[in-house]
Amino acid sequence: MLAANRLGYCTAVLLTLAAAVSGQHEPHWLASRNTIVHLFEWKWTDIAAECERFLAPRGFAGVQVSPVAENVVIPGRPWWERYQPVSYKLITRSGNETEFADMVRRCNDVGVRIYVDVLLNHMAATHEGAVYGTGGSVAYPSAKYFPAVPYTEEDFHDTCDIQDWNDRYQVQNCELICLKDLDQSSVRVRTHLLRFLNYLVELGVAGFRVDAAKHIPAEELKLIYDNVVNLNTAHGFPFNARPFIYQEVVDHGYEAVSKYEYSPLGAVTEFRFSEEIGGAFRGHNQLKWLRNWGPAWGFLPSAHAFVFVDNHDNQREGGRVLTYKNAKQYKMATAFTLAYPYGITRVMSSFDFVEHDQAPPADADEVILSPQFDTAGACMNGWVCEHRWRQIYNMIGFKNAVRGTEMSNWWDNDDNQIAFCRGNRGFIAFNGNNWELTQRLYTCLSAGVYCDVISGALVNGKCTGKAVLVDEWGFADIKLGADEFDGVLAIHVQAKMEERKERLERNLIRLLATRACRQCHLYLILKLKCAPCIKIMEEYSVYTLKSKSSDFYLNSRRYFVMK
């Protein structure tokens, strides 16, 4: 009887909401925004303030928050204790349910969506005797007894360790590092999980990062996803909108459980992206090969790929993955990630760590510290806050400005200097060589002066960093020294200086005259025997030519000086 009921339930779920699955790939970003930031281990009150004071004004689309469910309290408070739930109460080191709900509301009010890191695979790992949660709940993980849910032993798979990662059964039924493995084929287990997810949707979240998704069969996850309620319209979501889902599936290309099994259900974390982009900007692969970045590298299709330079796990594992500790290369890799049209992007915002298990910044009572900021807005007191690095948040602006355009006009020096356009809205160049990049390149942009958003920005009509002059044909002289602080230059339409007509005309004449006269000797110019130069002068009504040492001056309707 029970088997028949289960079969009927599964059949009904598969037949209903079939069209809703594609909606789970939609992040529900506002306007032109299109990048998520992971504010790793931040408190809810601090995230709410950050949405209002920094993320919304800088064009960030959303925030991935650390797990919200009550977790076991472990001596030393390692960051990974958040991944050992004991109940689904919304109380953690980041705050309580009231603070969480307030954060979601305030972030939604300024157009920044919230995505929750959820744990559907397991509960807390083996611990001797009773353990206590961040909300005061008691659990007995070794006995698989979590009364605050409640879960009992029958809600879990039989105890076994994953010893062979090429064995599908072990990967999806045994315990990941002793974490008690839930049986998602059970209606009872799915009911508890759905109650948790649906309540988060009611509070206004836009979607979920599903931790350890590969350890749950895709067909069982589908049963859960299909029964999550639609997003809450009271928080600005459209009717019938489905929660955005992105699933942690570590697949290096030779796994028994493939990322392609999960991509029809929602986006999937593309871990090979981190490894390959880290290898390229570390110098292990030439940047010229990034021209066909994406599925040609064995990655998921762009709409299914959730991508990042590093995340909270692999930044602690070493290898080829770049982190904030490799600042120049990290910023270059992040700039490429945000400039190249591939994947759903997330940037990392870390706390400084020396040891793998190190806790987030906290006071003597183990209360997480709120980030403090210096006069430039950078984080202090143990927080790294890569999202507040100018080179990163200005690239968020670049990505927003070029949204909807394709990569075009790729250029490389057959080595580690590359450049490309994003439609007619943006241009970016990288120098990964140990010599200067000096090249006249086509930017695809209209004529004018643009501010490089890596070395500075457009502030009050002026460039605080480099200025790039694009001529009427769309070309510009691009220079990036090998020893410069950053190995990137980026310009876009929203970083263009608004020049007065007179100044634009003067610059245009300067460009034309320079090109026409550059091959003529000064003597010939002064004697009016340089035909190309004379033609330009006549076209722009230049009627006076004077000489002063090595300079020459042309007087037109407006006074023009060229050196």
Coordinates of C-alpha atoms in Angstrom, one line a residue:
M1 CA 0.0 0.0 0.0
L2 CA 2.8 2.4 0.9
A3 CA 4.7 1.6 -2.3
A4 CA 1.5 2.3 -4.4
N5 CA 0.9 5.6 -2.6
R6 CA 4.5 6.7 -3.3
L7 CA 4.2 5.7 -6.9
G8 CA 1.0 7.7 -7.3
Y9 CA 2.6 10.7 -5.5
C10 CA 5.7 10.6 -7.8
T11 CA 3.5 10.3 -10.9
A12 CA 1.4 13.3 -9.9
V13 CA 4.4 15.5 -9.2
L14 CA 6.0 14.6 -12.5
L15 CA 2.9 15.5 -14.5
T16 CA 2.3 18.9 -12.7
L17 CA 4.3 22.0 -12.9
A18 CA 6.3 20.5 -15.8
A19 CA 6.7 23.9 -17.4
A20 CA 8.0 25.4 -14.2
V21 CA 11.4 23.8 -14.3
S22 CA 12.9 26.2 -16.8
G23 CA 11.9 29.0 -14.4
Q24 CA 14.3 27.7 -11.8
H25 CA 17.2 28.9 -14.1
E26 CA 15.9 32.5 -13.8
P27 CA 17.6 34.6 -11.0
H28 CA 14.9 37.3 -11.0
W29 CA 17.4 40.2 -11.1
L30 CA 16.1 43.8 -11.4
A31 CA 16.8 46.1 -14.3
S32 CA 20.3 45.6 -15.8
R33 CA 21.8 44.0 -12.7
N34 CA 23.4 40.6 -13.2
T35 CA 25.9 39.5 -10.5
I36 CA 25.5 38.0 -7.1
V37 CA 28.0 38.5 -4.2
H38 CA 28.5 35.9 -1.5
L39 CA 28.8 37.8 1.8
F40 CA 30.3 34.8 3.6
E41 CA 29.5 34.6 7.3
W42 CA 28.1 38.1 7.5
K43 CA 25.3 38.9 10.1
W44 CA 21.8 39.6 8.8
T45 CA 21.8 43.2 10.2
D46 CA 25.1 43.9 8.4
I47 CA 23.8 42.5 5.1
A48 CA 20.7 44.6 5.3
A49 CA 22.8 47.7 5.7
E50 CA 25.2 46.7 3.0
C51 CA 22.3 46.2 0.5
E52 CA 21.2 49.8 1.2
R53 CA 24.5 51.7 1.4
F54 CA 26.7 49.8 -1.1
L55 CA 25.3 46.9 -3.1
A56 CA 22.2 48.6 -4.6
P57 CA 24.1 51.9 -5.5
R58 CA 26.9 49.8 -7.1
G59 CA 24.5 47.7 -9.2
F60 CA 24.8 44.3 -7.5
A61 CA 21.9 42.0 -8.3
G62 CA 21.8 39.8 -5.2
V63 CA 23.5 38.2 -2.1
Q64 CA 24.2 34.6 -1.3
V65 CA 23.9 34.3 2.4
S66 CA 25.4 31.6 4.7
P67 CA 23.1 28.8 5.9
V68 CA 20.2 30.0 7.9
A69 CA 19.2 26.8 9.7
E70 CA 20.1 26.2 13.4
N71 CA 23.5 24.4 13.5
V72 CA 25.5 22.5 16.1
V73 CA 27.9 24.6 18.2
I74 CA 31.4 23.4 17.8
P75 CA 34.4 24.5 20.0
G76 CA 36.5 27.1 18.2
R77 CA 33.4 27.9 16.0
P78 CA 34.9 26.8 12.7
W79 CA 33.1 28.2 9.6
W80 CA 31.9 24.8 8.6
E81 CA 29.8 24.3 11.7
R82 CA 27.1 26.2 9.7
Y83 CA 26.9 23.2 7.4
Q84 CA 25.9 20.9 10.3
P85 CA 22.2 21.6 11.0
V86 CA 20.3 20.3 14.0
S87 CA 16.9 21.9 13.2
Y88 CA 15.2 24.2 10.7
K89 CA 14.8 27.1 13.2
L90 CA 16.1 30.3 11.7
I91 CA 18.7 31.1 14.3
T92 CA 22.5 31.1 13.7
R93 CA 25.5 33.2 14.5
S94 CA 24.3 35.6 11.8
G95 CA 21.1 36.4 13.7
N96 CA 17.6 35.3 14.5
E97 CA 14.4 34.9 12.4
T98 CA 13.3 38.5 12.9
E99 CA 16.6 39.9 11.8
F100 CA 16.6 37.5 8.8
A101 CA 13.2 38.6 7.7
D102 CA 14.0 42.3 8.1
M103 CA 17.2 41.8 6.0
V104 CA 15.3 40.1 3.2
R105 CA 12.7 42.8 3.1
R106 CA 15.2 45.7 3.2
C107 CA 17.3 44.1 0.4
N108 CA 14.3 43.4 -1.8
D109 CA 13.2 47.0 -1.2
V110 CA 16.4 48.3 -2.9
G111 CA 16.4 45.7 -5.6
V112 CA 18.9 43.3 -4.2
R113 CA 17.8 39.6 -4.1
I114 CA 18.6 37.1 -1.4
Y115 CA 19.7 33.5 -2.1
V116 CA 20.0 31.1 0.8
D117 CA 22.6 28.4 1.1
V118 CA 20.4 25.4 2.0
L119 CA 21.3 21.9 3.3
L120 CA 19.0 19.3 2.0
N121 CA 21.4 16.3 2.0
H122 CA 22.2 15.8 5.6
M123 CA 22.1 16.8 9.3
A124 CA 25.0 17.2 11.8
A125 CA 27.9 14.8 11.7
T126 CA 28.8 12.2 14.3
H127 CA 29.4 13.6 17.8
E128 CA 29.5 11.8 21.1
G129 CA 26.3 12.1 23.1
A130 CA 24.2 15.2 23.0
V131 CA 25.0 18.4 21.0
Y132 CA 23.5 21.8 21.3
G133 CA 22.4 24.1 18.5
T134 CA 22.7 27.8 18.0
G135 CA 19.1 28.1 19.0
G136 CA 19.3 26.0 22.1
S137 CA 18.0 22.7 20.5
V138 CA 19.4 19.4 21.6
A139 CA 20.3 16.6 19.1
Y140 CA 22.0 13.2 19.2
P141 CA 23.7 12.9 15.8
S142 CA 25.3 9.5 16.5
A143 CA 21.8 8.1 17.1
K144 CA 20.4 10.0 14.2
Y145 CA 17.9 11.7 16.5
F146 CA 17.1 15.3 15.9
P147 CA 14.0 16.0 18.0
A148 CA 13.7 19.7 17.1
V149 CA 12.7 18.7 13.5
P150 CA 11.9 15.9 14.3
Y151 CA 14.0 13.3 12.6
T152 CA 14.6 9.8 13.8
E153 CA 16.8 7.0 12.5
E154 CA 14.3 5.8 9.9
D155 CA 14.6 9.2 8.1
F156 CA 18.3 8.5 7.2
H157 CA 20.2 6.2 5.0
D158 CA 22.1 3.3 6.6
T159 CA 25.5 4.3 8.0
C160 CA 28.4 3.9 5.6
D161 CA 31.4 6.0 4.4
I162 CA 32.1 7.2 0.9
Q163 CA 35.3 5.2 0.1
D164 CA 34.9 5.0 -3.7
W165 CA 34.0 8.3 -5.4
N166 CA 33.3 6.4 -8.6
D167 CA 30.6 4.4 -7.0
R168 CA 27.3 6.2 -7.5
Y169 CA 25.6 4.3 -4.7
Q170 CA 28.2 5.4 -2.1
V171 CA 28.2 9.0 -3.3
Q172 CA 24.5 9.3 -3.0
N173 CA 23.6 7.1 -0.1
C174 CA 26.6 7.1 2.2
E175 CA 27.8 9.8 4.6
L176 CA 29.9 12.7 3.4
I177 CA 32.5 13.2 6.1
C178 CA 30.3 11.6 8.7
L179 CA 27.3 13.9 8.1
K180 CA 24.1 12.0 8.7
D181 CA 22.7 11.4 5.3
L182 CA 18.9 12.0 4.9
D183 CA 16.7 9.7 2.8
Q184 CA 15.0 12.1 0.3
S185 CA 13.0 9.3 -1.2
S186 CA 10.9 9.5 2.1
V187 CA 7.8 11.6 1.9
R188 CA 8.3 12.4 5.5
V189 CA 11.8 13.8 4.9
R190 CA 10.6 15.8 1.8
T191 CA 7.8 17.2 3.9
H192 CA 10.2 18.7 6.5
L193 CA 12.5 20.0 3.8
L194 CA 9.6 21.6 1.9
R195 CA 8.2 23.2 5.0
F196 CA 11.6 24.9 5.5
L197 CA 12.1 26.0 1.9
N198 CA 8.5 27.3 1.6
Y199 CA 8.8 29.4 4.7
L200 CA 12.0 31.0 3.3
V201 CA 10.1 31.8 0.1
E202 CA 7.3 33.3 2.2
L203 CA 9.8 35.6 3.8
G204 CA 10.9 36.9 0.4
V205 CA 14.0 35.0 -0.7
A206 CA 14.6 34.7 -4.5
G207 CA 16.1 31.3 -4.5
F208 CA 18.6 28.7 -3.1
R209 CA 22.1 27.4 -3.4
V210 CA 21.7 23.7 -2.8
D211 CA 24.7 22.4 -0.9
A212 CA 26.0 18.9 -1.8
A213 CA 23.4 18.4 -4.5
K214 CA 25.4 15.6 -6.2
H215 CA 24.9 13.5 -3.1
I216 CA 21.1 13.4 -3.7
P217 CA 19.7 11.7 -6.8
A218 CA 18.5 14.3 -9.3
E219 CA 15.0 12.6 -9.5
E220 CA 14.6 13.1 -5.7
L221 CA 15.6 16.7 -5.9
K222 CA 13.1 17.3 -8.7
L223 CA 10.3 16.0 -6.4
I224 CA 11.4 18.7 -3.8
Y225 CA 11.9 21.5 -6.3
D226 CA 8.6 21.0 -8.1
N227 CA 6.7 21.4 -4.8
V228 CA 8.3 24.6 -3.6
V229 CA 5.8 27.4 -3.8
N230 CA 6.1 30.3 -6.2
L231 CA 8.0 33.4 -5.1
N232 CA 6.2 35.9 -2.9
T233 CA 4.6 38.7 -5.0
A234 CA 4.5 40.9 -1.9
H235 CA 8.3 41.2 -2.3
G236 CA 8.2 42.4 -5.9
F237 CA 8.3 39.1 -7.7
P238 CA 6.0 38.5 -10.7
F239 CA 3.1 36.1 -10.5
N240 CA 4.0 32.4 -10.9
A241 CA 7.7 33.1 -10.6
R242 CA 9.7 30.1 -9.6
P243 CA 12.6 30.2 -7.1
F244 CA 16.1 30.4 -8.7
I245 CA 18.0 27.2 -7.9
Y246 CA 21.7 26.6 -8.3
Q247 CA 23.2 23.3 -7.2
E248 CA 26.6 22.4 -5.9
V249 CA 27.8 19.6 -8.1
V250 CA 31.5 19.1 -8.1
D251 CA 32.3 17.5 -11.5
H252 CA 35.8 17.7 -12.9
G253 CA 34.8 15.8 -16.0
Y254 CA 35.3 12.2 -14.9
E255 CA 32.8 11.8 -12.0
A256 CA 30.3 9.0 -11.6
V257 CA 27.7 11.6 -10.9
S258 CA 27.6 14.2 -13.7
K259 CA 26.7 17.9 -13.6
Y260 CA 24.5 17.3 -16.7
E261 CA 22.1 15.2 -14.6
Y262 CA 21.2 18.3 -12.6
S263 CA 21.3 21.1 -15.1
P264 CA 17.7 20.5 -16.3
L265 CA 16.5 21.3 -12.8
G266 CA 18.4 24.5 -12.3
A267 CA 21.8 26.1 -12.6
V268 CA 24.8 24.1 -11.6
T269 CA 28.1 25.2 -10.0
E270 CA 30.8 24.9 -12.7
F271 CA 33.9 24.1 -10.7
R272 CA 36.0 23.6 -13.8
F273 CA 35.6 27.3 -14.5
S274 CA 37.5 28.1 -11.3
E275 CA 40.3 25.7 -12.1
E276 CA 40.8 26.8 -15.7
I277 CA 40.6 30.5 -15.1
G278 CA 42.9 30.2 -12.2
G279 CA 45.4 28.3 -14.2
A280 CA 45.2 30.8 -17.1
F281 CA 45.8 33.9 -14.9
R282 CA 48.5 32.1 -12.9
G283 CA 50.4 31.7 -16.2
H284 CA 49.8 27.9 -16.7
N285 CA 47.9 28.5 -19.9
Q286 CA 48.1 31.3 -22.5
L287 CA 45.4 33.9 -22.3
K288 CA 44.9 33.8 -26.0
W289 CA 43.2 30.4 -25.6
L290 CA 40.3 32.1 -23.7
R291 CA 38.8 33.3 -26.9
N292 CA 36.3 30.4 -27.0
W293 CA 35.7 30.3 -23.3
G294 CA 32.7 28.3 -22.3
P295 CA 31.2 25.0 -23.5
A296 CA 34.2 24.5 -25.8
W297 CA 36.2 24.0 -22.7
G298 CA 33.9 21.3 -21.4
F299 CA 31.7 23.7 -19.4
L300 CA 28.0 23.6 -19.1
P301 CA 25.9 25.8 -21.4
S302 CA 26.0 29.4 -20.4
A303 CA 22.4 29.6 -19.1
H304 CA 23.0 26.5 -16.8
A305 CA 26.4 27.4 -15.5
F306 CA 26.9 29.2 -12.1
V307 CA 30.4 30.5 -12.2
F308 CA 32.9 32.0 -9.8
V309 CA 36.7 32.6 -9.6
D310 CA 36.7 31.0 -6.1
N311 CA 34.2 30.1 -3.4
H312 CA 34.3 29.5 0.3
D313 CA 35.4 25.9 -0.2
N314 CA 37.9 25.9 -2.9
Q315 CA 39.7 29.1 -1.8
R316 CA 40.9 27.0 1.2
E317 CA 42.1 24.0 -0.9
G318 CA 45.0 25.6 -2.8
G319 CA 45.9 24.3 -6.2
R320 CA 45.3 26.5 -9.3
V321 CA 42.3 28.3 -7.8
L322 CA 43.0 32.1 -7.3
T323 CA 42.0 33.9 -4.2
Y324 CA 42.3 37.3 -2.6
K325 CA 45.8 36.3 -1.6
N326 CA 46.9 36.5 -5.2
A327 CA 45.5 40.0 -5.6
K328 CA 46.6 41.1 -9.0
Q329 CA 45.9 37.9 -10.8
Y330 CA 42.6 37.5 -8.8
K331 CA 41.4 40.9 -10.0
M332 CA 42.4 40.1 -13.6
A333 CA 40.5 36.8 -13.5
T334 CA 37.5 38.4 -11.9
A335 CA 37.5 41.1 -14.5
F336 CA 37.6 38.5 -17.3
T337 CA 34.7 36.6 -15.6
L338 CA 32.6 39.7 -15.5
A339 CA 33.5 40.9 -19.0
Y340 CA 33.2 37.7 -21.0
P341 CA 29.5 36.7 -21.7
Y342 CA 29.4 33.3 -20.1
G343 CA 27.5 31.9 -17.1
I344 CA 25.6 33.3 -14.1
T345 CA 28.3 35.1 -12.1
R346 CA 29.0 35.3 -8.4
V347 CA 31.8 37.2 -6.7
M348 CA 33.3 36.2 -3.4
S349 CA 33.5 38.4 -0.3
S350 CA 35.8 36.7 2.2
F351 CA 37.2 37.1 5.7
D352 CA 41.0 36.8 6.1
F353 CA 42.1 33.3 7.1
V354 CA 45.4 31.6 7.8
E355 CA 44.1 28.1 8.7
H356 CA 41.5 26.1 6.8
D357 CA 39.0 25.9 9.7
Q358 CA 39.4 29.4 10.9
A359 CA 36.3 31.1 12.3
P360 CA 35.0 34.4 11.0
P361 CA 36.1 37.6 12.8
A362 CA 34.5 37.5 16.3
D363 CA 34.9 39.1 19.7
A364 CA 35.9 37.3 23.0
D365 CA 32.3 36.0 23.4
E366 CA 32.4 34.4 19.9
V367 CA 30.0 37.0 18.5
I368 CA 30.7 37.7 14.9
L369 CA 32.1 41.2 14.3
S370 CA 30.5 43.7 12.0
P371 CA 32.8 44.8 9.2
Q372 CA 34.5 48.2 9.7
F373 CA 35.5 50.4 6.8
D374 CA 38.3 52.8 6.2
T375 CA 38.0 56.2 4.6
A376 CA 38.2 54.6 1.1
G377 CA 35.4 52.2 2.0
A378 CA 37.6 49.1 2.2
C379 CA 36.9 46.6 5.0
M380 CA 39.1 46.2 8.0
N381 CA 39.1 44.2 11.3
G382 CA 39.6 40.8 9.6
W383 CA 37.2 41.1 6.7
V384 CA 38.6 41.1 3.2
C385 CA 35.4 42.2 1.3
E386 CA 36.6 41.7 -2.3
H387 CA 33.3 43.1 -3.5
R388 CA 34.4 46.5 -2.1
W389 CA 37.7 46.5 -4.2
R390 CA 37.4 49.2 -6.8
Q391 CA 38.6 47.0 -9.6
I392 CA 35.8 44.5 -8.8
Y393 CA 32.8 46.7 -8.0
N394 CA 33.6 48.9 -11.1
M395 CA 33.5 45.7 -13.2
I396 CA 30.1 45.0 -11.8
G397 CA 29.2 48.4 -13.4
F398 CA 30.9 47.3 -16.7
K399 CA 28.9 44.0 -16.8
N400 CA 25.7 45.9 -16.2
A401 CA 26.5 48.4 -18.9
V402 CA 27.2 45.7 -21.6
R403 CA 24.3 43.4 -20.6
G404 CA 22.7 41.8 -23.7
T405 CA 25.7 42.2 -26.0
E406 CA 28.1 39.6 -27.4
M407 CA 31.9 39.3 -27.4
S408 CA 33.4 40.6 -30.6
N409 CA 36.6 41.9 -32.1
W410 CA 38.9 39.6 -30.2
W411 CA 42.6 40.6 -30.3
D412 CA 45.6 38.9 -28.9
N413 CA 49.4 39.0 -29.4
D414 CA 49.5 35.2 -29.8
D415 CA 50.4 35.0 -26.1
N416 CA 49.1 36.6 -22.9
Q417 CA 47.9 40.0 -24.1
I418 CA 44.2 40.0 -25.1
A419 CA 41.4 42.4 -25.7
F420 CA 37.8 42.3 -26.9
C421 CA 34.6 44.3 -27.2
R422 CA 31.2 43.8 -25.8
G423 CA 29.0 44.9 -28.6
N424 CA 29.3 48.7 -29.0
R425 CA 29.0 49.3 -25.2
G426 CA 32.3 48.1 -23.7
F427 CA 36.0 47.3 -24.3
I428 CA 38.5 45.5 -22.1
A429 CA 42.2 44.7 -22.4
F430 CA 44.5 42.4 -20.3
N431 CA 48.3 42.2 -20.1
G432 CA 49.5 38.9 -18.7
N433 CA 53.0 39.3 -20.1
N434 CA 56.1 40.7 -18.4
W435 CA 56.4 43.4 -21.0
E436 CA 54.3 46.4 -21.9
L437 CA 51.2 46.2 -23.9
T438 CA 51.3 49.1 -26.4
Q439 CA 48.8 48.7 -29.2
R440 CA 46.3 50.7 -31.2
L441 CA 43.1 48.7 -30.9
Y442 CA 39.5 48.9 -32.1
T443 CA 37.3 49.5 -29.2
C444 CA 33.9 49.3 -30.9
L445 CA 32.9 52.5 -29.0
S446 CA 31.9 55.9 -30.4
A447 CA 34.4 58.8 -30.4
G448 CA 35.1 60.5 -27.1
V449 CA 37.0 60.3 -23.9
Y450 CA 36.4 57.3 -21.6
C451 CA 37.5 56.7 -18.1
D452 CA 39.3 53.4 -17.3
V453 CA 37.2 51.8 -14.6
I454 CA 40.0 49.7 -13.3
S455 CA 42.5 52.4 -12.4
G456 CA 39.8 54.9 -11.4
A457 CA 36.3 56.0 -12.4
L458 CA 34.3 58.8 -13.9
V459 CA 33.7 61.2 -10.9
N460 CA 32.1 64.6 -11.3
G461 CA 32.8 64.6 -15.0
K462 CA 36.5 63.8 -14.7
C463 CA 38.6 60.6 -14.7
T464 CA 40.2 59.7 -11.4
G465 CA 42.4 57.2 -13.2
K466 CA 43.4 56.7 -16.8
A467 CA 41.6 58.4 -19.6
V468 CA 41.3 56.7 -23.0
L469 CA 40.7 58.8 -26.1
V470 CA 38.7 56.9 -28.8
D471 CA 38.8 58.4 -32.2
E472 CA 36.0 58.8 -34.7
W473 CA 36.8 55.4 -36.2
G474 CA 36.6 53.6 -32.8
F475 CA 40.3 53.1 -32.3
A476 CA 42.3 54.0 -29.2
D477 CA 46.0 53.7 -28.1
I478 CA 45.9 51.1 -25.3
K479 CA 48.8 50.9 -22.9
L480 CA 49.3 48.5 -20.0
G481 CA 52.7 48.3 -18.4
A482 CA 53.9 45.0 -17.1
D483 CA 54.6 46.5 -13.7
E484 CA 51.3 48.4 -13.3
F485 CA 49.3 47.8 -10.2
D486 CA 46.5 46.2 -12.3
G487 CA 46.9 44.2 -15.5
V488 CA 43.5 45.3 -16.9
L489 CA 42.0 48.3 -18.6
A490 CA 38.3 48.6 -19.1
I491 CA 36.0 51.3 -20.6
H492 CA 32.3 51.4 -21.3
V493 CA 29.5 53.7 -22.4
Q494 CA 28.5 54.7 -18.9
A495 CA 32.1 55.8 -18.1
K496 CA 32.3 58.3 -21.1
M497 CA 33.0 61.9 -20.3
E498 CA 30.2 64.3 -21.4
E499 CA 32.2 66.9 -23.4
R500 CA 31.0 70.2 -24.5
K501 CA 30.7 70.6 -28.3
E502 CA 33.6 73.0 -28.5
R503 CA 36.0 70.5 -26.8
L504 CA 34.8 67.6 -28.9
E505 CA 35.4 69.6 -32.1
R506 CA 38.9 70.6 -30.9
N507 CA 39.8 66.9 -30.2
L508 CA 38.4 65.8 -33.6
I509 CA 40.5 68.4 -35.4
R510 CA 43.5 67.4 -33.4
L511 CA 43.1 63.7 -34.3
L512 CA 42.6 64.5 -38.0
A513 CA 45.4 67.0 -38.2
T514 CA 47.8 64.6 -36.3
R515 CA 47.1 61.8 -38.7
A516 CA 47.4 64.0 -41.8
C517 CA 50.5 65.8 -40.7
R518 CA 52.4 63.1 -38.8
Q519 CA 54.5 62.1 -41.8
C520 CA 55.2 65.7 -43.0
H521 CA 58.3 67.5 -41.9
L522 CA 57.6 70.6 -39.8
Y523 CA 59.3 72.8 -42.5
L524 CA 56.9 71.5 -45.2
I525 CA 53.9 72.2 -43.0
L526 CA 55.1 75.7 -42.3
K527 CA 55.6 76.3 -46.1
L528 CA 52.1 74.9 -46.7
K529 CA 53.5 72.2 -49.0
C530 CA 52.0 69.2 -47.1
A531 CA 48.9 68.3 -49.1
P532 CA 47.1 66.1 -46.6
C533 CA 47.7 68.6 -43.8
I534 CA 46.5 71.5 -46.1
K535 CA 43.3 69.6 -46.9
I536 CA 42.5 69.1 -43.3
M537 CA 43.2 72.8 -42.6
E538 CA 41.0 73.9 -45.5
E539 CA 38.2 71.6 -44.5
Y540 CA 38.1 73.0 -41.0
S541 CA 38.7 76.6 -42.1
V542 CA 42.2 76.8 -40.6
Y543 CA 43.6 80.0 -41.9
T544 CA 46.6 80.8 -39.7
L545 CA 49.7 78.8 -39.1
K546 CA 52.4 79.9 -36.7
S547 CA 55.6 78.3 -35.5
K548 CA 57.1 78.3 -32.0
S549 CA 60.1 76.1 -31.4
S550 CA 59.0 72.5 -31.9
D551 CA 55.3 73.3 -31.5
F552 CA 52.8 74.5 -34.0
Y553 CA 49.5 76.2 -33.5
L554 CA 46.5 76.2 -35.8
N555 CA 43.9 78.9 -35.4
S556 CA 40.4 78.0 -36.5
R557 CA 37.0 79.2 -35.4
R558 CA 38.1 77.9 -32.0
Y559 CA 41.7 78.2 -30.8
F560 CA 43.4 74.9 -31.3
V561 CA 46.8 73.8 -29.9
M562 CA 48.7 70.6 -30.9
K563 CA 52.0 69.6 -29.6

